[in-house]
Short mmCIF file of C-alpha atoms in Angstrom, two decimals:
data_model
loop_
_atom_site.label_atom_id
_atom_site.label_comp_id
_atom_site.label_asym_id
_atom_site.label_seq_id
_atom_site.Cartn_x
_atom_site.Cartn_y
_atom_site.Cartn_z
CA MET A 23 7.48 -14.49 -22.37
CA CYS A 24 7.42 -10.89 -21.20
CA ASP A 25 10.14 -8.92 -19.46
CA PRO A 26 9.20 -7.91 -15.88
CA PHE A 27 11.85 -5.20 -16.00
CA THR A 28 10.32 -3.31 -18.92
CA PHE A 29 7.66 -0.76 -18.05
CA ASP A 30 4.54 -1.23 -20.15
CA SER A 31 1.24 -0.98 -18.36
CA GLN A 32 -0.60 -2.60 -21.23
CA GLN A 33 1.62 -5.66 -21.53
CA ALA A 34 -0.41 -8.70 -20.48
CA CYS A 35 2.18 -10.80 -18.68
CA LEU A 36 -0.03 -12.59 -16.27
CA GLY A 37 -1.80 -15.65 -17.56
CA GLY A 38 -4.94 -16.84 -15.81
CA LEU A 39 -6.40 -13.37 -15.26
CA VAL A 40 -8.95 -11.83 -17.56
CA ASN A 41 -10.54 -8.41 -17.83
CA PRO A 42 -13.64 -8.14 -15.64
CA ARG A 43 -16.79 -6.75 -17.17
CA LYS A 44 -16.82 -3.01 -17.81
CA GLU A 45 -19.83 -2.32 -15.63
CA THR A 46 -18.27 -3.85 -12.52
CA LEU A 47 -17.43 -1.05 -10.09
CA HIS A 48 -14.75 -0.21 -7.50
CA MET A 49 -12.25 -3.07 -7.21
CA LYS A 50 -13.77 -5.08 -9.99
CA LYS A 51 -11.15 -4.08 -12.57
CA SER A 52 -8.24 -4.35 -10.24
CA MET A 53 -7.23 -7.96 -10.53
CA LYS A 54 -6.57 -8.09 -14.27
CA LEU A 55 -5.29 -4.56 -14.58
CA GLY A 56 -3.30 -4.77 -11.39
CA ALA A 57 -1.74 -8.00 -12.53
CA ILE A 58 -0.82 -6.57 -15.92
CA ALA A 59 0.59 -3.54 -14.20
CA LEU A 60 2.77 -5.68 -12.00
CA THR A 61 4.99 -6.16 -15.01
CA SER A 62 5.72 -2.48 -14.68
CA ALA A 63 5.80 -2.60 -10.91
CA LEU A 64 8.77 -4.92 -11.05
CA ALA A 65 10.60 -2.97 -13.68
CA LEU A 66 11.57 0.33 -12.46
CA SER A 67 15.17 0.86 -13.48
CA VAL A 68 14.87 2.35 -16.93
CA VAL A 69 12.21 5.03 -16.80
CA VAL A 70 12.56 8.77 -16.21
CA ALA A 71 16.00 10.31 -16.47
CA GLY A 72 15.65 12.64 -13.51
CA THR A 73 14.03 11.85 -10.16
CA PRO A 74 11.54 14.48 -8.99
CA SER A 75 11.99 15.92 -5.54
CA ALA A 76 9.41 16.77 -2.90
CA THR A 77 7.39 19.90 -3.52
CA ALA A 78 7.60 21.49 -0.09
CA ALA A 79 9.20 24.92 0.00
CA THR A 80 10.35 27.05 2.92
CA CYS A 81 7.35 28.07 5.03
CA LYS A 82 6.82 30.57 7.84
CA LYS A 83 4.86 28.04 9.89
CA LYS A 84 5.05 24.26 10.05
CA THR A 85 1.84 22.29 9.61
CA GLU A 86 1.46 19.04 11.54
CA VAL A 87 0.22 16.15 9.41
CA THR A 88 -0.98 12.96 11.08
CA MET A 89 -0.88 9.44 9.68
CA PHE A 90 -2.66 6.44 11.14
CA GLY A 91 -0.24 3.51 11.47
CA THR A 92 3.12 2.73 9.90
CA ILE A 93 1.96 0.71 6.85
CA LYS A 94 3.11 -2.58 8.41
CA ASP A 95 4.44 -3.51 11.83
CA GLU A 96 7.34 -5.50 10.44
CA ILE A 97 8.83 -2.44 8.72
CA LYS A 98 7.78 0.06 11.40
CA ASP A 99 11.33 1.15 12.28
CA GLN A 100 12.27 1.71 8.64
CA PHE A 101 9.08 3.66 7.97
CA LEU A 102 9.59 5.84 11.03
CA ALA A 103 13.14 6.49 9.86
CA ALA A 104 11.70 7.63 6.53
CA VAL A 105 9.29 9.95 8.37
CA ALA A 106 12.16 11.45 10.38
CA SER A 107 14.19 11.95 7.20
CA TYR A 108 11.27 13.68 5.50
CA ASN A 109 10.67 15.96 8.48
CA ARG A 110 14.33 17.03 8.37
CA SER A 111 14.27 17.56 4.60
CA GLN A 112 11.87 20.53 4.53
CA ASN A 113 10.40 23.27 6.71
CA CYS A 114 6.71 23.18 5.80
CA TYR A 115 5.36 20.00 7.37
CA ASN A 116 5.91 17.76 10.36
CA LEU A 117 4.56 14.24 9.90
CA LYS A 118 3.43 12.41 13.02
CA THR A 119 2.22 8.80 13.19
CA ILE A 120 -0.71 7.63 15.32
CA ILE A 121 -0.77 4.02 16.51
CA GLY A 122 -4.12 2.25 16.83
CA ASP A 123 -5.37 -0.81 18.67
CA LYS A 124 -4.09 -3.92 16.89
CA LYS A 125 -7.04 -5.93 18.19
CA LEU A 126 -9.48 -3.78 16.23
CA THR A 127 -10.09 -3.51 12.50
CA PHE A 128 -9.06 -0.41 10.60
CA LEU A 129 -12.64 0.87 10.58
CA GLN A 130 -13.12 0.16 14.29
CA ASN A 131 -10.05 2.30 14.97
CA ILE A 132 -10.93 5.09 12.56
CA ALA A 133 -14.67 5.55 13.15
CA PRO A 134 -14.25 6.85 16.76
CA LYS A 135 -11.61 9.31 15.58
CA TYR A 136 -14.01 10.73 13.01
CA ALA A 137 -16.75 10.91 15.64
CA ALA A 138 -14.36 12.81 17.94
CA LYS A 139 -13.31 15.16 15.09
CA GLN A 140 -9.77 13.77 15.34
CA ALA A 141 -9.46 12.05 11.97
CA PRO A 142 -5.87 11.44 10.84
CA THR A 143 -4.90 13.10 7.57
CA ILE A 144 -3.27 10.01 6.01
CA MET A 145 -4.77 6.54 6.29
CA TYR A 146 -3.76 3.20 4.82
CA ASP A 147 -6.04 0.23 4.16
CA LEU A 148 -7.47 -2.13 1.57
CA GLN A 149 -10.53 -3.89 2.97
CA PHE A 150 -12.46 -0.79 4.00
CA ILE A 151 -11.86 1.41 0.96
CA PRO A 152 -15.58 1.36 0.04
CA ASP A 153 -16.48 2.54 3.56
CA MET A 154 -13.98 5.41 3.40
CA ALA A 155 -14.58 6.56 -0.18
CA ASP A 156 -16.85 9.50 0.67
CA LYS A 157 -14.52 10.74 3.43
CA VAL A 158 -11.26 10.96 1.49
CA MET A 159 -9.92 13.15 -1.27
CA ASP A 160 -9.60 12.41 -4.99
CA TRP A 161 -5.98 11.93 -6.07
CA LYS A 162 -6.67 12.99 -9.65
CA GLY A 163 -4.26 15.63 -10.90
CA THR A 164 -1.47 14.69 -8.50
CA LYS A 165 2.05 13.75 -9.58
CA LEU A 166 1.94 10.48 -7.68
CA MET A 167 -1.19 9.31 -9.47
CA SER A 168 0.36 10.16 -12.84
CA LEU A 169 3.35 7.93 -12.05
CA ALA A 170 1.30 4.87 -11.09
CA SER A 171 0.08 2.38 -13.67
CA PRO A 172 -3.70 2.61 -14.24
CA GLY A 173 -4.08 -1.05 -13.39
CA LEU A 174 -2.61 -0.61 -9.93
CA LEU A 175 -4.91 2.34 -9.28
CA ALA A 176 -8.10 0.51 -10.22
CA ALA A 177 -8.79 -1.14 -6.87
CA ALA A 178 -9.05 2.27 -5.19
CA ASN A 179 -11.15 3.95 -7.87
CA VAL A 180 -14.67 4.32 -6.51
CA GLY A 181 -17.37 5.88 -8.66
CA GLY A 182 -14.76 7.48 -10.89
CA ARG A 183 -12.89 9.05 -7.96
CA GLN A 184 -9.32 7.94 -7.24
CA VAL A 185 -9.57 7.63 -3.47
CA GLY A 186 -6.23 5.94 -2.87
CA VAL A 187 -2.77 5.29 -4.33
CA PRO A 188 -0.85 2.00 -3.97
CA SER A 189 2.01 1.26 -1.61
CA THR A 190 3.70 -1.77 -3.21
CA ALA A 191 2.99 -5.16 -4.75
CA GLU A 192 3.03 -8.35 -2.70
CA ALA A 193 2.68 -12.08 -3.24
CA PHE A 194 2.10 -15.04 -0.99
CA GLY A 195 2.43 -18.81 -1.03
CA LEU A 196 5.10 -21.04 0.46
CA VAL A 197 8.05 -19.08 1.79
CA TYR A 198 11.18 -21.21 2.13
CA ASN A 199 14.71 -21.13 3.49
CA LYS A 200 16.84 -21.56 0.36
CA SER A 201 19.82 -23.01 2.23
CA VAL A 202 17.72 -25.62 4.02
CA ILE A 203 15.82 -26.60 0.88
CA LYS A 204 19.01 -26.92 -1.18
CA ALA A 205 20.74 -29.03 1.47
CA ALA A 206 17.76 -31.42 1.49
CA GLY A 207 18.04 -31.88 -2.28
CA ILE A 208 14.68 -30.28 -3.10
CA ASP A 209 14.02 -28.57 -6.43
CA VAL A 210 11.09 -26.27 -5.74
CA THR A 211 10.45 -25.73 -9.46
CA LYS A 212 9.37 -29.37 -9.68
CA ILE A 213 6.65 -29.05 -7.03
CA LYS A 214 3.27 -28.96 -8.83
CA THR A 215 1.06 -31.35 -6.83
CA TRP A 216 0.24 -32.44 -3.27
CA ASN A 217 2.36 -35.54 -3.79
CA ASP A 218 5.32 -33.42 -4.89
CA LEU A 219 4.93 -31.21 -1.84
CA GLU A 220 4.57 -34.12 0.56
CA ALA A 221 7.69 -35.70 -0.92
CA ALA A 222 9.56 -32.46 -0.22
CA PHE A 223 8.27 -32.44 3.36
CA LYS A 224 9.50 -36.02 3.82
CA LYS A 225 12.92 -35.14 2.43
CA LEU A 226 13.21 -32.40 5.02
CA GLU A 227 12.27 -34.80 7.79
CA ALA A 228 14.87 -37.29 6.52
CA ALA A 229 17.44 -34.49 6.66
CA GLY A 230 16.58 -33.83 10.30
CA LYS A 231 14.63 -30.65 9.59
CA LYS A 232 11.07 -29.66 10.42
CA PRO A 233 9.16 -29.41 7.14
CA LEU A 234 6.68 -26.63 7.83
CA HIS A 235 5.53 -23.84 10.09
CA PHE A 236 1.85 -23.41 9.22
CA SER A 237 0.62 -20.32 11.02
CA ALA A 238 -2.74 -20.25 12.79
CA ILE A 239 -2.78 -16.44 13.02
CA TRP A 240 -6.23 -15.22 12.01
CA TRP A 241 -5.29 -12.79 9.22
CA SER A 242 -3.14 -15.36 7.47
CA LEU A 243 -5.97 -17.88 7.57
CA GLY A 244 -8.85 -15.47 7.00
CA ALA A 245 -7.35 -13.45 4.14
CA HIS A 246 -4.52 -15.35 2.49
CA PHE A 247 -5.34 -19.00 2.99
CA THR A 248 -9.03 -18.52 2.16
CA ASN A 249 -7.88 -16.82 -1.03
CA MET A 250 -6.31 -20.09 -2.12
CA PHE A 251 -9.84 -21.51 -2.39
CA HIS A 252 -11.44 -18.48 -3.99
CA THR A 253 -8.67 -17.85 -6.50
CA THR A 254 -8.83 -21.45 -7.74
CA ALA A 255 -12.63 -21.74 -7.62
CA GLY A 256 -12.79 -20.77 -11.29
CA SER A 257 -10.36 -20.38 -14.17
CA THR A 258 -11.77 -16.97 -15.17
CA HIS A 259 -12.32 -13.79 -13.22
CA GLU A 260 -16.08 -13.91 -13.76
CA ALA A 261 -16.30 -17.54 -12.66
CA ARG A 262 -14.56 -16.63 -9.41
CA LEU A 263 -16.90 -13.71 -8.79
CA LYS A 264 -19.91 -15.97 -9.38
CA VAL A 265 -18.79 -18.09 -6.42
CA LEU A 266 -18.87 -14.93 -4.29
CA ASP A 267 -22.36 -14.21 -5.66
CA GLN A 268 -23.52 -17.68 -4.65
CA LEU A 269 -22.05 -17.30 -1.18
CA ALA A 270 -23.70 -13.91 -0.63
CA ASP A 271 -27.03 -15.30 -1.91
CA GLY A 272 -26.76 -18.38 0.27
CA LYS A 273 -27.07 -20.61 -2.79
CA ILE A 274 -23.94 -22.76 -2.61
CA ASP A 275 -23.13 -25.95 -0.71
CA LEU A 276 -19.39 -25.81 -0.20
CA THR A 277 -19.23 -29.48 0.80
CA LYS A 278 -20.10 -30.31 -2.81
CA ASN A 279 -17.71 -27.79 -4.39
CA ALA A 280 -14.64 -29.45 -5.94
CA ALA A 281 -12.32 -26.48 -5.37
CA PHE A 282 -13.42 -26.26 -1.73
CA LYS A 283 -12.75 -29.97 -1.21
CA ASN A 284 -9.27 -29.51 -2.68
CA TRP A 285 -8.72 -26.50 -0.44
CA LEU A 286 -9.67 -28.52 2.65
CA ALA A 287 -7.33 -31.32 1.57
CA THR A 288 -4.53 -28.76 1.23
CA PHE A 289 -5.42 -27.40 4.67
CA ASP A 290 -5.17 -30.91 6.11
CA LEU A 291 -1.83 -31.57 4.39
CA LEU A 292 -0.32 -28.42 5.86
CA LYS A 293 -1.74 -29.21 9.30
CA LYS A 294 -0.25 -32.72 9.11
CA TYR A 295 3.29 -31.48 8.46
CA ASN A 296 3.15 -28.40 10.68
CA LYS A 297 5.71 -28.94 13.42
CA ALA A 298 5.26 -25.61 15.22
CA PRO A 299 3.16 -25.23 18.36
CA VAL A 300 -0.29 -23.90 17.51
CA ASN A 301 -0.45 -20.23 18.48
CA LEU A 302 -3.68 -18.30 17.91
CA THR A 303 -2.33 -14.93 19.09
CA ASP A 304 -0.61 -12.10 17.23
CA THR A 305 2.78 -13.23 18.57
CA GLU A 306 2.53 -16.08 16.06
CA PHE A 307 3.89 -13.95 13.22
CA ASP A 308 7.21 -13.31 14.97
CA ALA A 309 7.42 -16.95 16.01
CA SER A 310 6.94 -18.22 12.45
CA VAL A 311 9.56 -15.84 11.08
CA ALA A 312 12.05 -16.79 13.79
CA ASN A 313 11.54 -20.50 13.09
CA LEU A 314 12.17 -20.22 9.36
CA ALA A 315 15.16 -17.93 9.89
CA SER A 316 16.68 -20.35 12.42
CA GLY A 317 17.38 -22.97 9.76
CA ASP A 318 15.34 -25.60 11.60
CA TYR A 319 12.35 -25.33 9.24
CA GLY A 320 12.06 -25.60 5.48
CA PHE A 321 8.77 -23.87 4.64
CA MET A 322 6.05 -21.62 5.99
CA PHE A 323 2.81 -20.33 4.46
CA GLN A 324 3.23 -16.55 4.27
CA GLY A 325 4.17 -13.78 1.85
CA ASN A 326 7.09 -11.62 0.79
CA TRP A 327 6.22 -9.12 3.53
CA THR A 328 8.09 -11.50 5.86
CA GLU A 329 11.38 -10.89 4.04
CA PRO A 330 12.42 -7.76 5.97
CA SER A 331 11.99 -9.60 9.27
CA LEU A 332 13.70 -12.74 7.97
CA ASN A 333 16.66 -10.74 6.69
CA THR A 334 16.95 -8.91 10.00
CA ILE A 335 17.34 -12.21 11.86
CA ALA A 336 19.38 -14.12 9.27
CA LYS A 337 21.29 -11.51 7.28
CA SER A 338 23.33 -13.94 5.20
CA THR A 339 20.46 -16.33 4.38
CA LYS A 340 18.34 -16.15 1.23
CA PHE A 341 14.62 -16.86 1.35
CA GLY A 342 12.32 -17.75 -1.53
CA LEU A 343 8.65 -17.72 -2.45
CA MET A 344 6.92 -20.49 -4.39
CA ASN A 345 3.53 -21.88 -5.36
CA LEU A 346 1.24 -23.91 -3.08
CA PRO A 347 -0.31 -26.81 -5.05
CA MET A 348 -4.07 -27.15 -4.59
CA SER A 349 -4.60 -30.61 -6.09
CA ASN A 350 -2.80 -33.70 -7.36
CA ASP A 351 -3.26 -32.72 -10.99
CA PRO A 352 0.06 -31.40 -12.39
CA LYS A 353 -1.95 -29.29 -14.84
CA GLY A 354 -4.57 -28.19 -12.30
CA TYR A 355 -5.44 -24.50 -12.38
CA GLY A 356 -3.17 -22.48 -10.09
CA ASN A 357 -0.93 -25.33 -8.98
CA ASP A 358 2.12 -23.66 -10.48
CA SER A 359 1.19 -20.05 -9.67
CA ILE A 360 1.24 -17.52 -6.81
CA PRO A 361 -1.32 -14.86 -5.80
CA VAL A 362 -0.02 -11.34 -6.53
CA GLY A 363 -1.66 -8.01 -5.70
CA VAL A 364 -1.56 -4.61 -4.00
CA PRO A 365 -1.82 -4.93 -0.20
CA GLY A 366 -3.07 -1.44 0.60
CA TYR A 367 -3.69 2.14 -0.53
CA PHE A 368 -2.92 5.53 0.95
CA MET A 369 -5.99 7.70 1.50
CA ILE A 370 -6.14 11.36 2.57
CA ASP A 371 -9.00 12.71 4.66
CA LYS A 372 -11.03 15.52 3.09
CA GLU A 373 -13.65 16.08 5.81
CA GLN A 374 -11.65 17.18 8.83
CA SER A 375 -8.25 18.14 7.42
CA THR A 376 -7.18 21.60 6.34
CA LYS A 377 -5.90 22.45 2.88
CA ALA A 378 -2.38 22.74 4.32
CA GLU A 379 -2.64 19.30 5.98
CA ARG A 380 -3.76 17.71 2.73
CA ALA A 381 -0.92 19.42 0.88
CA GLY A 382 1.53 18.06 3.45
CA ALA A 383 0.11 14.55 3.13
CA VAL A 384 0.51 14.63 -0.64
CA ASP A 385 3.99 16.09 -0.29
CA PHE A 386 5.18 13.39 2.10
CA LEU A 387 3.94 10.51 -0.04
CA THR A 388 5.32 12.14 -3.18
CA TRP A 389 8.69 12.57 -1.47
CA LEU A 390 8.61 8.94 -0.30
CA TYR A 391 8.08 7.50 -3.78
CA THR A 392 9.88 10.01 -6.03
CA SER A 393 12.83 11.59 -4.21
CA PRO A 394 16.22 9.83 -4.11
CA GLN A 395 16.08 9.65 -0.31
CA GLY A 396 12.51 8.41 -0.22
CA GLN A 397 13.08 5.76 -2.86
CA ARG A 398 15.93 4.30 -0.83
CA PHE A 399 13.59 3.87 2.13
CA VAL A 400 10.97 2.26 -0.11
CA ALA A 401 13.07 -0.15 -2.16
CA ASP A 402 16.29 -0.90 -0.26
CA PRO A 403 16.48 -4.18 1.68
CA VAL A 404 15.67 -3.94 5.37
CA THR A 405 19.30 -4.76 6.14
CA GLU A 406 20.19 -1.46 4.48
CA GLY A 407 17.48 0.57 6.22
CA GLY A 408 14.77 0.18 3.58
CA MET A 409 11.32 -1.41 3.64
CA GLY A 410 12.12 -3.91 0.91
CA PHE A 411 9.08 -2.91 -1.16
CA ILE A 412 8.61 -3.80 -4.79
CA PRO A 413 8.29 -0.32 -6.37
CA VAL A 414 5.02 0.41 -8.17
CA TYR A 415 5.73 3.89 -9.54
CA LYS A 416 7.67 4.98 -12.60
CA GLY A 417 10.98 6.64 -11.93
CA PHE A 418 12.78 4.18 -9.69
CA LYS A 419 16.45 3.85 -10.57
CA THR A 420 17.04 0.36 -9.15
CA LYS A 421 15.59 -3.06 -9.74
CA PRO A 422 13.99 -4.96 -6.84
CA ALA A 423 16.91 -5.94 -4.66
CA THR A 424 15.62 -8.81 -2.54
CA SER A 425 15.60 -12.54 -3.13
CA MET A 426 11.82 -12.91 -2.99
CA ALA A 427 11.31 -9.95 -5.34
CA GLY A 428 13.39 -11.86 -7.87
CA ASP A 429 11.26 -14.97 -7.40
CA ILE A 430 8.05 -12.98 -7.83
CA ALA A 431 9.46 -11.43 -11.00
CA LYS A 432 9.99 -14.91 -12.46
CA PHE A 433 6.38 -15.93 -11.78
CA VAL A 434 5.17 -12.67 -13.30
CA ALA A 435 7.33 -13.09 -16.41
CA ALA A 436 6.03 -16.64 -16.89
CA GLY A 437 2.40 -15.56 -16.49
CA LYS A 438 2.03 -17.74 -13.41
CA THR A 439 -0.02 -15.52 -11.10
CA LEU A 440 -3.38 -15.74 -9.35
CA GLU A 441 -5.92 -13.13 -8.25
CA TRP A 442 -6.21 -11.68 -4.80
CA ILE A 443 -9.91 -12.47 -4.46
CA ASN A 444 -9.56 -11.48 -0.80
CA THR A 445 -9.49 -7.92 -2.13
CA TYR A 446 -13.23 -8.31 -2.68
CA TYR A 447 -14.09 -9.61 0.79
CA PRO A 448 -16.63 -7.40 2.58
CA GLY A 449 -15.19 -5.48 5.51
CA GLY A 450 -14.81 -7.69 8.58
CA LEU A 451 -15.33 -10.96 6.70
CA GLN A 452 -11.73 -12.14 6.98
CA GLU A 453 -11.75 -11.47 10.72
CA GLU A 454 -15.03 -13.34 11.16
CA VAL A 455 -13.83 -16.37 9.20
CA GLY A 456 -10.20 -16.32 10.29
CA LYS A 457 -10.61 -15.64 14.00
CA VAL A 458 -13.45 -18.07 14.57
CA SER A 459 -14.19 -20.93 12.20
CA MET A 460 -10.76 -21.41 10.63
CA GLN A 461 -8.91 -21.31 13.94
CA GLN A 462 -11.46 -23.78 15.30
CA TYR A 463 -10.79 -26.14 12.40
CA PHE A 464 -7.04 -25.65 12.81
CA THR A 465 -7.36 -26.84 16.42
CA ASP A 466 -9.71 -29.73 15.52
CA LYS A 467 -12.70 -28.27 17.35
CA ILE A 468 -15.03 -28.42 14.35
CA SER A 469 -15.45 -30.79 11.41
CA LYS A 470 -15.06 -30.12 7.69
CA ALA A 471 -18.83 -29.88 7.30
CA GLU A 472 -19.06 -27.45 10.22
CA LEU A 473 -16.31 -25.29 8.74
CA ALA A 474 -18.14 -25.20 5.40
CA THR A 475 -21.37 -24.16 7.14
CA ALA A 476 -19.59 -21.49 9.18
CA ILE A 477 -18.02 -19.96 6.05
CA GLN A 478 -21.37 -20.04 4.23
CA ASN A 479 -23.08 -18.33 7.17
CA ALA A 480 -20.35 -15.66 7.34
CA TRP A 481 -20.90 -14.76 3.68
CA LYS A 482 -24.69 -15.04 3.48
CA GLY A 483 -26.39 -11.66 3.07
CA LYS A 484 -23.16 -9.69 2.64
CA PRO A 485 -23.31 -6.79 0.12
CA LYS A 486 -21.87 -7.65 -3.28
CA THR A 487 -19.30 -4.86 -3.35
CA TRP A 488 -17.64 -6.68 -6.26
CA ARG A 489 -20.84 -5.97 -8.23
CA GLY A 490 -21.05 -2.33 -7.15
CA GLU A 491 -23.42 -2.73 -4.19
CA ALA A 492 -22.88 -0.28 -1.34
CA ALA A 493 -20.91 -1.58 1.61
#
């Protein structure tokens, strides 16, 4: 058993993840190293006696620095408050956020800005890091990079260049209302199989509660729920990557794949007990959060990024995060574990920004993660004006403060974590699968066999970025 509140980037806390092969490029090292590093990411109360402050000095002229987006919509207000606080804290830089079109991918938003010579200085993404690698600066030599664990940096290291730095660590699975679950007499630690989960759903129904809000929003289906198949498709990192190889080569029949069959059965189980109206639009996220916070529902399939919104609605209620069983075998791989990873990386443009703009971008992000003020915005619960992030840099004075952060820490300490294989998805793949075929299956418009074919077709011919092929 390892201590998730002791910083040691080499401590292998997370069972089920193995080191990828040395020659694998870009994100290929990230899952094992990132998982190991999560031990440190959850442990940030005992390192570094003094907290460094931002580097900006008094300047004769302020430089405007632009950032695309606000990390996540659900913590937009808290992030903008952090931006305002930073702008007041020094006289060199003025950070301004640019909002994109939510209907477009990151790359679809950014490419026109580059073409128009209006590239933002700071950008934040995960899926399109390979596409952006030659356009953004190398973080090597910066204070922020030195404070991050090497494992958490690996997913944004492209060709030996550190093109991004991490924001936080996240996990997903079944999010639950602790008060509702307790009142129904459910012990979530005992849920290891489909039968266990179905029994819990039935207990909720007997207690007059709705068992589940299973969201049909495309990004939840296309990124997170598909990961539940890919992360359990093999018990080793290399075995999981080989499934991606087979998909890209068009040499796999998913209808004959045992893990895929289990995934479909899990899909059907969640559909059966979903009591929320099916909503395929982006308003679905707010609806799912409101339902769980209301106390009418027991579970939803989501991640700890919902906690700020949940706590805003139901300030006195605690919410938890637990595993989603993928078979009826109590010892089946992954049945007692949750996927954990880094959701995104900050990148800084090097093609169209000035030296002063890049300096301001580095200064803001350094202030955010190392200054006393910035750290409060990062790690405090949303009810106290923070973003509720799990810190991933050395030097934080406080332990993760939220209920779900504590649950994640327990899974990490027990070595019960799974890979974010969705980190390896080629750009646009999760949209293609989530927005079309998976939503069609959710609404019973296509069969299991048709869903399998649609997923195979979406993957066929895609570049093997997990093997170092160019995007």
